[in-house]
Structure formats: C-alpha cells, structure tokens
CSV table of C-alpha atoms and ligand atoms in Angstrom, one decimal:
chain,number,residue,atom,x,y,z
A,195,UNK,CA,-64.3,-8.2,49.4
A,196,UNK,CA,-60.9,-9.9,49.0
A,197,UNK,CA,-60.5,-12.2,46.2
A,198,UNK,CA,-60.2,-15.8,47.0
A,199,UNK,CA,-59.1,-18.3,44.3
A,200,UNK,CA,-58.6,-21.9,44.9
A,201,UNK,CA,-55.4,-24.2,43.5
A,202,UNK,CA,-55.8,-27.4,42.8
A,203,UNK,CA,-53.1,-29.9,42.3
A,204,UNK,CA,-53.3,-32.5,40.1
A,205,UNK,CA,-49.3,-33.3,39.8
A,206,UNK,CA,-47.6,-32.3,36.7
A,207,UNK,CA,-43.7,-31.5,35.9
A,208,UNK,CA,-44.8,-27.9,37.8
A,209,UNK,CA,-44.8,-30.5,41.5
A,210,UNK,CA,-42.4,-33.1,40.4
A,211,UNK,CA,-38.5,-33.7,41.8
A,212,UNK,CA,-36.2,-36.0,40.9
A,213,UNK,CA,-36.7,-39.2,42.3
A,214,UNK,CA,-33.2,-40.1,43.5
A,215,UNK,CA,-33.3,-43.7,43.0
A,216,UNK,CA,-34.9,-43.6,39.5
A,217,UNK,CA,-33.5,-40.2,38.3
A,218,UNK,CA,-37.3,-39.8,36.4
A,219,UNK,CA,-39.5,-37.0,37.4
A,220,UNK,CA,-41.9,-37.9,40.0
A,221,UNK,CA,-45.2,-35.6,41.4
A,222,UNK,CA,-44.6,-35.0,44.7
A,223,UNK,CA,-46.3,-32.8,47.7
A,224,UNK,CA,-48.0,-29.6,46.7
A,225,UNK,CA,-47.4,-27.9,50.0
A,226,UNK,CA,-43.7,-28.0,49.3
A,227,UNK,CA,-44.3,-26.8,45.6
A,228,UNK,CA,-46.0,-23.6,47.4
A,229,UNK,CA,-43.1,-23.4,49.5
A,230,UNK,CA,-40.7,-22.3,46.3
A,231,UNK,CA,-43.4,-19.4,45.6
A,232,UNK,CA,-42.8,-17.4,48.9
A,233,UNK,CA,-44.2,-14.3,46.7
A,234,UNK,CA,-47.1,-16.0,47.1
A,235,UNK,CA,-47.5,-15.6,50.5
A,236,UNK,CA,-47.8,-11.6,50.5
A,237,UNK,CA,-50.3,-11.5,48.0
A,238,UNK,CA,-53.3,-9.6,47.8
A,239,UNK,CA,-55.3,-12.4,46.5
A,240,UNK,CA,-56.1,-15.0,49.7
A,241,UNK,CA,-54.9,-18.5,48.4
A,242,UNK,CA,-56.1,-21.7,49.6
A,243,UNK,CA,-55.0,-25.2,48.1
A,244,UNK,CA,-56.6,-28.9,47.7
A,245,UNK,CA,-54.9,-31.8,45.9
A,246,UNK,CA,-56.3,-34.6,44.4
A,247,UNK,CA,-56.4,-37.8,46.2
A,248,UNK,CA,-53.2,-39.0,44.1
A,249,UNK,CA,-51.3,-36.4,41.9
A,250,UNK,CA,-50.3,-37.9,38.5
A,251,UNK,CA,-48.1,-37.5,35.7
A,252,UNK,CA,-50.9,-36.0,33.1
A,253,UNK,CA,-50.1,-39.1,31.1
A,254,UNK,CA,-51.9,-41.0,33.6
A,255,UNK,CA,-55.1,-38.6,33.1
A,256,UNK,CA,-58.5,-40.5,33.6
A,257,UNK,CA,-62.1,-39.8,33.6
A,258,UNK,CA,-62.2,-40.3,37.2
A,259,UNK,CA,-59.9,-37.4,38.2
A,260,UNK,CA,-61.9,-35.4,35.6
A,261,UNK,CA,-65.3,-36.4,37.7
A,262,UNK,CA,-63.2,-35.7,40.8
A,263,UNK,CA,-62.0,-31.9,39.3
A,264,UNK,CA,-65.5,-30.9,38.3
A,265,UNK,CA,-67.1,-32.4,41.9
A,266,UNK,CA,-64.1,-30.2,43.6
A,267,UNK,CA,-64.7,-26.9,42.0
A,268,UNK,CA,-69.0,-27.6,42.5
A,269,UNK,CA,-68.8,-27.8,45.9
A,270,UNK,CA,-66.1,-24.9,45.7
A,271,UNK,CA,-68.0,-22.5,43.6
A,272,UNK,CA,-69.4,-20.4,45.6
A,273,UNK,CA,-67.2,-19.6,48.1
A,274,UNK,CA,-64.3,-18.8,45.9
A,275,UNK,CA,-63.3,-16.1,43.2
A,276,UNK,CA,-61.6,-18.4,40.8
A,277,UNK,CA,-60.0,-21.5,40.3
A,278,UNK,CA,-56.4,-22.4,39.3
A,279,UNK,CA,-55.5,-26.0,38.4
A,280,UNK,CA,-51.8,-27.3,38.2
A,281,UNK,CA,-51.6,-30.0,35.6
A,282,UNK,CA,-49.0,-31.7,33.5
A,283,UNK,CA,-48.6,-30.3,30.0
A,284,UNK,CA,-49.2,-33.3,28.5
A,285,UNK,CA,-52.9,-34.0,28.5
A,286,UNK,CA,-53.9,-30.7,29.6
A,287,UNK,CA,-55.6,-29.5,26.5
A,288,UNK,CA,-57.7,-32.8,26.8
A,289,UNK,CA,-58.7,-32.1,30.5
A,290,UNK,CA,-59.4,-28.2,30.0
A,291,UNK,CA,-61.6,-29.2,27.1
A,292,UNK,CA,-63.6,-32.3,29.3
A,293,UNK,CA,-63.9,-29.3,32.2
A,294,UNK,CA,-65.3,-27.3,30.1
A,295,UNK,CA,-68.0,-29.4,28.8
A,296,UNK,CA,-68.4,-31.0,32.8
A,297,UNK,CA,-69.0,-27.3,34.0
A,298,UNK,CA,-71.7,-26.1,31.8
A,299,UNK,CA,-72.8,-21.9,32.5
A,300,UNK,CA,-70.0,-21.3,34.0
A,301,UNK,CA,-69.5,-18.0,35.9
A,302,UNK,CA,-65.9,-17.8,37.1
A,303,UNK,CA,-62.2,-18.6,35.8
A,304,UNK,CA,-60.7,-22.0,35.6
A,305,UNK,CA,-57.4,-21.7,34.8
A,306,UNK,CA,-55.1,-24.3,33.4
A,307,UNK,CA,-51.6,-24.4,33.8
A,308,UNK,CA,-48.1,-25.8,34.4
A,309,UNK,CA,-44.7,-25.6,33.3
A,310,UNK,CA,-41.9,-27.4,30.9
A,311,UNK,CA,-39.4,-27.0,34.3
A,312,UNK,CA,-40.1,-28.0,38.2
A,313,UNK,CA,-41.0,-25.1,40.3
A,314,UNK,CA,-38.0,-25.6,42.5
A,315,UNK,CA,-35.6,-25.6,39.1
A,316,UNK,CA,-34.0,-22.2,39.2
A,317,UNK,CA,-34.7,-21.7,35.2
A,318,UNK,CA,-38.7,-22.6,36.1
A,319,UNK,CA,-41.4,-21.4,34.2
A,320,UNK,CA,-43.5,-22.7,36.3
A,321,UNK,CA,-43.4,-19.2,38.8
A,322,UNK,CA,-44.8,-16.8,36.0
A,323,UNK,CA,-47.3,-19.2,35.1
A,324,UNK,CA,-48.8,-20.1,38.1
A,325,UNK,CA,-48.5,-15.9,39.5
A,326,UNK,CA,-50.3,-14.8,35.9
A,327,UNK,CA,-52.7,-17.4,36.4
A,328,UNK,CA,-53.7,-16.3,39.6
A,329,UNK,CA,-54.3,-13.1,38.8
A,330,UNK,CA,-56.3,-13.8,35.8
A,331,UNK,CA,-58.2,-16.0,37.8
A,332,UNK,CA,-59.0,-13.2,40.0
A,333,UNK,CA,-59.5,-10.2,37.7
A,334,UNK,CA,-63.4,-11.5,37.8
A,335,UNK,CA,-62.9,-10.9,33.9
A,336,UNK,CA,-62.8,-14.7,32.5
A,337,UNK,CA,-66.4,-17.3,33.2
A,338,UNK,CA,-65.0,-20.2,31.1
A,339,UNK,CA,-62.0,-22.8,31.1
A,340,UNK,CA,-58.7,-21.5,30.0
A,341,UNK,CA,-55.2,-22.8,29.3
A,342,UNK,CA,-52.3,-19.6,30.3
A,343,UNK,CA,-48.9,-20.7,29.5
A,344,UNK,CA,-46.0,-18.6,28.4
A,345,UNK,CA,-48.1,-15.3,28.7
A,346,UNK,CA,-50.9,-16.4,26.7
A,347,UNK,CA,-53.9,-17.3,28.1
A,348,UNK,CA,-56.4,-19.6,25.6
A,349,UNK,CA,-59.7,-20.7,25.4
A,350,UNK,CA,-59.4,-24.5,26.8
A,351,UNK,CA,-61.1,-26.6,24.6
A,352,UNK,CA,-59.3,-25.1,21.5
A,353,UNK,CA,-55.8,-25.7,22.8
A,354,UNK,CA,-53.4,-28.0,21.6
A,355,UNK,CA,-49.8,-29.0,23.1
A,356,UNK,CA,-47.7,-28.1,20.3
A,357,UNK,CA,-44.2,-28.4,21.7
A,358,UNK,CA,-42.1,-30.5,24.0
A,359,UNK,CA,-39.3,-28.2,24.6
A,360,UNK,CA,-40.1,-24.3,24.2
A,361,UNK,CA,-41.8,-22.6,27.1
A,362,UNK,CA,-44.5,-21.3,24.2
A,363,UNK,CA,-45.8,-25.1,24.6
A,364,UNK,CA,-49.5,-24.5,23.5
A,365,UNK,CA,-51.1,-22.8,21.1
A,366,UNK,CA,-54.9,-21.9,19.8
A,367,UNK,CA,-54.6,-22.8,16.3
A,368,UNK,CA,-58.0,-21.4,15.5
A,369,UNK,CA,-59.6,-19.4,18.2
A,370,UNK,CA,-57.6,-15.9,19.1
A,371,UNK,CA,-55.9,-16.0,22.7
A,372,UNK,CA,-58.3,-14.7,25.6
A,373,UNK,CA,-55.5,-12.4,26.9
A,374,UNK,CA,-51.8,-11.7,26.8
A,375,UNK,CA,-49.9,-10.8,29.5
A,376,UNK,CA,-46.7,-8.6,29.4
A,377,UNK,CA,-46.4,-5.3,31.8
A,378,UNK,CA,-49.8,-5.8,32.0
A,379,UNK,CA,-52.9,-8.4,31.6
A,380,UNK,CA,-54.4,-7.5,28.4
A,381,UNK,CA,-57.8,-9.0,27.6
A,382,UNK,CA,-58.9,-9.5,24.2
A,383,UNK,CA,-62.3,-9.5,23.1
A,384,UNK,CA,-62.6,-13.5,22.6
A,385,UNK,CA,-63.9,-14.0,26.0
A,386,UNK,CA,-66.9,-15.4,26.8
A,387,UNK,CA,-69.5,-13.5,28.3
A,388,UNK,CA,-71.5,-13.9,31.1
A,389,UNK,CA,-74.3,-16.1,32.0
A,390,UNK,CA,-77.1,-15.8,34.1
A,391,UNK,CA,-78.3,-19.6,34.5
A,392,UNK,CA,-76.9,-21.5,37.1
A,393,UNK,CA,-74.0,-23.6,37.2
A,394,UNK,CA,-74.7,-27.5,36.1
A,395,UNK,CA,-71.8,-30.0,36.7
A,396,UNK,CA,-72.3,-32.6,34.6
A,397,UNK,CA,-70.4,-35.9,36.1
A,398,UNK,CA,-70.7,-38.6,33.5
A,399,UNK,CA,-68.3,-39.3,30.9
A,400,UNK,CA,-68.1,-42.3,28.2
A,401,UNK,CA,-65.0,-43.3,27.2
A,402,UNK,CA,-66.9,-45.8,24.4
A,403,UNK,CA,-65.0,-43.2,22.0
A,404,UNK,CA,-62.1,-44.1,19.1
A,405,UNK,CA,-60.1,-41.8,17.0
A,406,UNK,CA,-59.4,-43.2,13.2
A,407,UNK,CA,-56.5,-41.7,12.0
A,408,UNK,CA,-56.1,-41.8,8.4
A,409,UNK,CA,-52.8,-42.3,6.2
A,410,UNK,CA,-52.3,-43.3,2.9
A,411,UNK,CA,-52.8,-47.2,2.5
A,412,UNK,CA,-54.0,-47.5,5.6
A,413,UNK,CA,-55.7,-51.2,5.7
A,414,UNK,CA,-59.2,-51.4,5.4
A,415,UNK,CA,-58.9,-54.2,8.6
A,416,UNK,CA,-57.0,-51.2,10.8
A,417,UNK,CA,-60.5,-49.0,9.8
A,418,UNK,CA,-62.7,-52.3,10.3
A,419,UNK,CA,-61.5,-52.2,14.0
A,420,UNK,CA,-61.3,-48.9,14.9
A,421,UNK,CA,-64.8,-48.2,13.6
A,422,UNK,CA,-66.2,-51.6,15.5
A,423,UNK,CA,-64.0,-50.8,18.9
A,424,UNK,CA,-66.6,-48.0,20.3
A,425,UNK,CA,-69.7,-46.1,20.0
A,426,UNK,CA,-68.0,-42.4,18.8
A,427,UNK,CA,-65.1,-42.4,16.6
A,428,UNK,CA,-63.5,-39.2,15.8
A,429,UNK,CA,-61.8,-39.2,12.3
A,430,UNK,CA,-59.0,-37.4,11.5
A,431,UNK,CA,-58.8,-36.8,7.9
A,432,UNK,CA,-56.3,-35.3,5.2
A,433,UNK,CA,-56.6,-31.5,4.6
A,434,UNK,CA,-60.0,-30.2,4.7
A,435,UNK,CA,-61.6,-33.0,5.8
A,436,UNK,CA,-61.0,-35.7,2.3
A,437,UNK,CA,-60.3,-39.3,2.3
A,438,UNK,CA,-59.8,-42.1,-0.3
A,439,UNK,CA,-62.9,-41.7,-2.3
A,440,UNK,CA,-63.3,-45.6,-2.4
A,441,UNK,CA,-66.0,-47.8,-2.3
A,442,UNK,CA,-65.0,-49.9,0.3
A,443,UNK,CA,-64.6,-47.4,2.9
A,444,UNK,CA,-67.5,-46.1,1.7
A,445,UNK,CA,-69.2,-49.5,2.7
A,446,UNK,CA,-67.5,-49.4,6.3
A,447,UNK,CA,-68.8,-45.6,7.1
A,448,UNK,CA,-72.1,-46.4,5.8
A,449,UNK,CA,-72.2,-49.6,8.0
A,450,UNK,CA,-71.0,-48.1,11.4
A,451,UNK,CA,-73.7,-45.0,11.1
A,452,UNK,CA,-76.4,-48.2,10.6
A,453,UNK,CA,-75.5,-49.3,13.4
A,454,UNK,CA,-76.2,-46.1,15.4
A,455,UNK,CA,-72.6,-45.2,15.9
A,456,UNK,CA,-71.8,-41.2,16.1
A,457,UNK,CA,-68.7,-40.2,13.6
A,458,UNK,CA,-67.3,-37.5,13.3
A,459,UNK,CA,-64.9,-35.7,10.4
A,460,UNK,CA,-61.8,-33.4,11.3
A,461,UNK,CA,-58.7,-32.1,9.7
A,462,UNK,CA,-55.3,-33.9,10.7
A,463,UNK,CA,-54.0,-30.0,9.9
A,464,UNK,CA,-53.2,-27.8,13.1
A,465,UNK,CA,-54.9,-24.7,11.3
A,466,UNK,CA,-57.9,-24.6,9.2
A,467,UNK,CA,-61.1,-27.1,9.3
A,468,UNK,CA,-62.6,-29.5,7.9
A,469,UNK,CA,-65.3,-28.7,5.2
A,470,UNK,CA,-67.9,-30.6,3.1
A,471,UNK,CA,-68.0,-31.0,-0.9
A,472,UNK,CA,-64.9,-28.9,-1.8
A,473,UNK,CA,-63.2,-31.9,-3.3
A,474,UNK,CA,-64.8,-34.7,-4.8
A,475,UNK,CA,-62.5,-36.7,-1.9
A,476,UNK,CA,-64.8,-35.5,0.9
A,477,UNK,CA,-67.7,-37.6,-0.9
A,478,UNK,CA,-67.3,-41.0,1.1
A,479,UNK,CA,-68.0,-38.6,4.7
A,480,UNK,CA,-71.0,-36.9,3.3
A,481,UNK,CA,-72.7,-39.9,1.4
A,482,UNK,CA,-72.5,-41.8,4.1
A,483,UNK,CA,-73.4,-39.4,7.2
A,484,UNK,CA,-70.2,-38.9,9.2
A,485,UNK,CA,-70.8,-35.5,10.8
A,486,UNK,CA,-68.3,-32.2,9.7
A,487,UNK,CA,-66.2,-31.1,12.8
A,488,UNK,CA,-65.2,-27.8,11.3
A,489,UNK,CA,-62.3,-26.1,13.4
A,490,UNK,CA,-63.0,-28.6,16.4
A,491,UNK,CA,-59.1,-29.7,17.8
A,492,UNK,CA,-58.6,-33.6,18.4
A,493,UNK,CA,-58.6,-33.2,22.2
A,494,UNK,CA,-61.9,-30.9,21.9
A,495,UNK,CA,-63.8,-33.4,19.7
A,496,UNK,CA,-62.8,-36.1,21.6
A,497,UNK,CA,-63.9,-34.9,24.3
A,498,UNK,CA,-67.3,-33.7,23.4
A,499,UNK,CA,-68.1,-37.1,22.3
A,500,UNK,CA,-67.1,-38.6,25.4
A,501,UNK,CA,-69.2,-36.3,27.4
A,502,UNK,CA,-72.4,-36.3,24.9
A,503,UNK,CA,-72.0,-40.1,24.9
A,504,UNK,CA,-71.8,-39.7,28.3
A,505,UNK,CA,-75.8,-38.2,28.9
A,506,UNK,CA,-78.7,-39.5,29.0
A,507,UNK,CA,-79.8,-38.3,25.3
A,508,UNK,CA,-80.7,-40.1,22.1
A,509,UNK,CA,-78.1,-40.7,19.2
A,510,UNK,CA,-80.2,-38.6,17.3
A,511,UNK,CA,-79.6,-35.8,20.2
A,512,UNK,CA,-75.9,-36.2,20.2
A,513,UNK,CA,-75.6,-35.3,16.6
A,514,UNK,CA,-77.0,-32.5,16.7
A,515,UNK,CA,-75.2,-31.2,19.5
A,516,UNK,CA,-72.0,-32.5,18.5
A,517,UNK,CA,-72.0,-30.0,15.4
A,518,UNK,CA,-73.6,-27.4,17.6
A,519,UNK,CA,-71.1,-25.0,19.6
A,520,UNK,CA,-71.8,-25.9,23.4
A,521,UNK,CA,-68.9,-23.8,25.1
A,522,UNK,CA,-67.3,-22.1,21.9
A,523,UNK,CA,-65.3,-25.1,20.9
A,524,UNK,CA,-66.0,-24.7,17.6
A,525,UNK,CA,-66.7,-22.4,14.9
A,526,UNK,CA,-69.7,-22.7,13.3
B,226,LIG,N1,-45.3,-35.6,31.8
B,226,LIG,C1,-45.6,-34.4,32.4
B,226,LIG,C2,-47.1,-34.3,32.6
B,226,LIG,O1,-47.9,-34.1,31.7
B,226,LIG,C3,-45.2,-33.3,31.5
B,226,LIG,C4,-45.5,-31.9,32.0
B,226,LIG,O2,-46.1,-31.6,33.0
B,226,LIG,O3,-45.0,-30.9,31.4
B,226,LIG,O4,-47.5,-34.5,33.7
C-alpha cells in the first residue's frame, strides 16, 4: 500500500517571504512553499496538504489552532500514514507538547518541524527538514509527537528552542533523541511503543495557567499576583527545585494550595530536575504542597496543566496526573 502522509501548514519562517512594503517576514501561501520542493513531487511517498484557516507567525500560537490541529489530524487519522506539521520555531516545543497531550494513544507519527531560513532562501534548511520529516513520518516506526530539526528527531513534549541563530535550534535536554538522521535514518530505542487502544482527541484546553519565575529579591507582591492570576501556576525554581526558605512565601504557597489551586515545582536549569529535600531550600515547596515536576521542560509542564485543567476531573485528579507520566513527558 503506498504510504500517504498528510502536511499541514500552520505558517512559520519555513512559508514566509519578505513582505515588500514592510521588509518583515510574513507567512504566506503553502502551495507556493511546495512549489520550491520540486523533489517532492517524484516521491515515493503520496503527499497531500491542508492549511489552517490563517497561517501564523508561531508567536501568535493559541489554543484555538491547537483545537483546530488535533480536530484536523482526527478526522485525518485513518486515512493517512503519518502527519507532518510546518510550524514556526518559536513556539513549537509548546504546541508539540499540547498535541501530544490532545492526541492521547496515538498510533502514527506527528512530526514537527520548520526551519531558521524561508524555503525559497537558497541557504534554507527548511528542504532537509521537511524531506527527513517526511520520511520519518512514513517509516511506520514513530506513534507519538516529535520535533525533527537539524537531523535530530525528539520526543515533542521534552523539546526546548534553545537557539535563535544555529540550524541545531532545539534540543532534548533530558530525554535521548528518537532518531538521527545522516546517510541513513537511525532509530534509537527511546521511542514509544505501540498501543492498542484507540485514538482519543481530547479538545479542551484551559489557559487559567501562570508561570512564577523566581529570581533573587523578587517581591513578594510580583509572587502575590502571579499565584492569584490563575488556577495552575508552574514555578520555575533555582537549581534542583530550592527557593528562599522564608516564611512569607511559605505563607503565600500554603494559601494558594487552600484555595484549591494546582502548583507545580521545576528547575529554571536546561538539564537536570527538580528534586525534594536535598537542600533545606526546597522546604517552603514541600511544607506547603506544591507538586515536584522532576525533568518536565517549561513548555511540557505548562502544557499538561493547561490540558488537565482543561478536563472534566477533580483537583484532587489533576494532581495526581500531573506527577504521573501521561505521554513520557517526564521521568519518573
Ligand atoms: N517567528 C517565527 C515563528 O515562530 C520563527 C520561525 O519560524 O523560526 O513563526
């Protein structure tokens, strides 16, 4: 049977040119971005495309388009091998990781990817990225949501954007990479295996969510508001997982969680994870009940709050799923 994979443009530096009046980059039709891959069209791999209503600069990423993504590839699913999706680099690790927590038991690829250069630039990276992808999407070897940029494909939600100029713009800080490509596509042993439930695409997503970003002096009136702006605050701590061991933040913590709000501890380091009682500094999370994120990334914990929050499921339920690993975002 040949394979069939399915593109789907969201906009992104991959689609943009320059506008002439403006000189910025602007997304523009994706039928012309498929015209600079004329490789493409001799393929052994049948290639069909769909855009989203309006293709953004990733910047302007929302939880509609997310809703919109996961509806595409449901009613999509079965007819198709895998699925590619062009997306700006900038918020890309934030919408692999939603996907992947929208498309639970998923069967088939969802590849991510873009490029630091327009396709129709002649130094683009965008041609490697989007060929590879294709491929990987149809090697019927990948049933979860990856990232593949620069010859490394990653798991999605563990992805971070790590660079604004290098073609290497992501990286997997604590997960290995699901496959490398060179001469040819090798496949690690990270990959998740399959499933034999049925797909379930979740479409709700709260964005009742906050992330608390500590620093030293911060004012306890710049924690007072973050922590009373939303239901789920993610809080990125110092090293593994510590904070000012004072009494009033103490106070504040202890006050949100009365108040049935879900917070969650992780590590401002790329590498590493946040961890509980190594230092007396980690005393004000655990005393007062904010959760332990371990290795979850920013953009993955984010994320999983938004979607959790998102259910119909009791704070009580949340919690426990938050620390639990729901599509190997985190290690437990
Ligand atoms: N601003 C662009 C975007 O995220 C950057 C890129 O695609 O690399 O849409």
């Amino acid at each position: 049977m040949k394979k069939e994979i399915l593109l789907i443009y969201t906009g992104g530096t991959i689609g943009m040119i320059k506008d002439p009046k403006k000189k910025s980059l602007v997304p523009f039709n994706f039928d012309k971005v498929l015209d600079a891959l004329p490789e493409l069209k001799n393929s052994e791999i049948k290639l069909s495309n769909i855009s989203i209503k309006k293709p953004i600069d990733s910047s302007n990423m929302n939880i509609q388009v997310w809703i919109e993504l996961a509806q595409i590839i449901k009613k999509n699913y079965k007819q198709y091998t895998g699925f590619v999706v062009l997306h700006g680099t900038d918020t890309m690790a934030f919408s692999a990781s939603a996907m992947s927590f929208l498309l639970e038991n998923l069967n088939k690829a969802v590849i991510f990817t873009g490029s630091q250069i327009p396709i129709g630039v002649t130094r683009t990276d965008a041609k490697e990225n989007l060929i590879t992808s294709i491929e990987i999407a149809g090697s019927g070897k990948i049933n979860e949501v990856g990232v593949f940029f620069e010859d490394q494909l990653y798991r999605g939600n563990r992805t971070v954007k790590v660079n604004t100029e290098h073609f290497e713009a992501f990286q997997s800080p604590n997960y290995p990479v699901l496959a490398q490509a060179g001469v040819n596509i090798k496949y690690t042993s990270a990959i998740d295996k399959k499933t034999n439930e049925d797909l379930i695409v979740h479409t709700h997503l709260s964005n009742n969510v906050a992330i608390l970003k500590l620093f030293p002096a911060i004012k306890t009136e710049v924690i007072k508001a973050i922590l009373n702006s939303a239901k789920g605050i993610v809080i990125e701590s110092f090293g593994s997982g510590n904070a000012a061991n004072n009494a009033e933040l103490l106070k504040l913590l202890k006050e949100a969680i009365q108040k049935e709000k879900v917070l969650i501890n992780i590590t401002q380091c790329l590498h590493g994870r946040a961890v509980e009682e190594k230092y007396q500094t980690s005393d004000v999370f655990v005393k007062s009940g904010v959760l332990c994120g371990k290795d979850l990334t920013t953009e993955a914990a984010i994320t999983k709050l938004m979607f959790l929050l998102g259910q119909d499921i009791s704070i009580k339920e949340i919690k426990k799923n938050m620390q639990k690993n729901l599509r190997g975002e985190i290690t437990i």
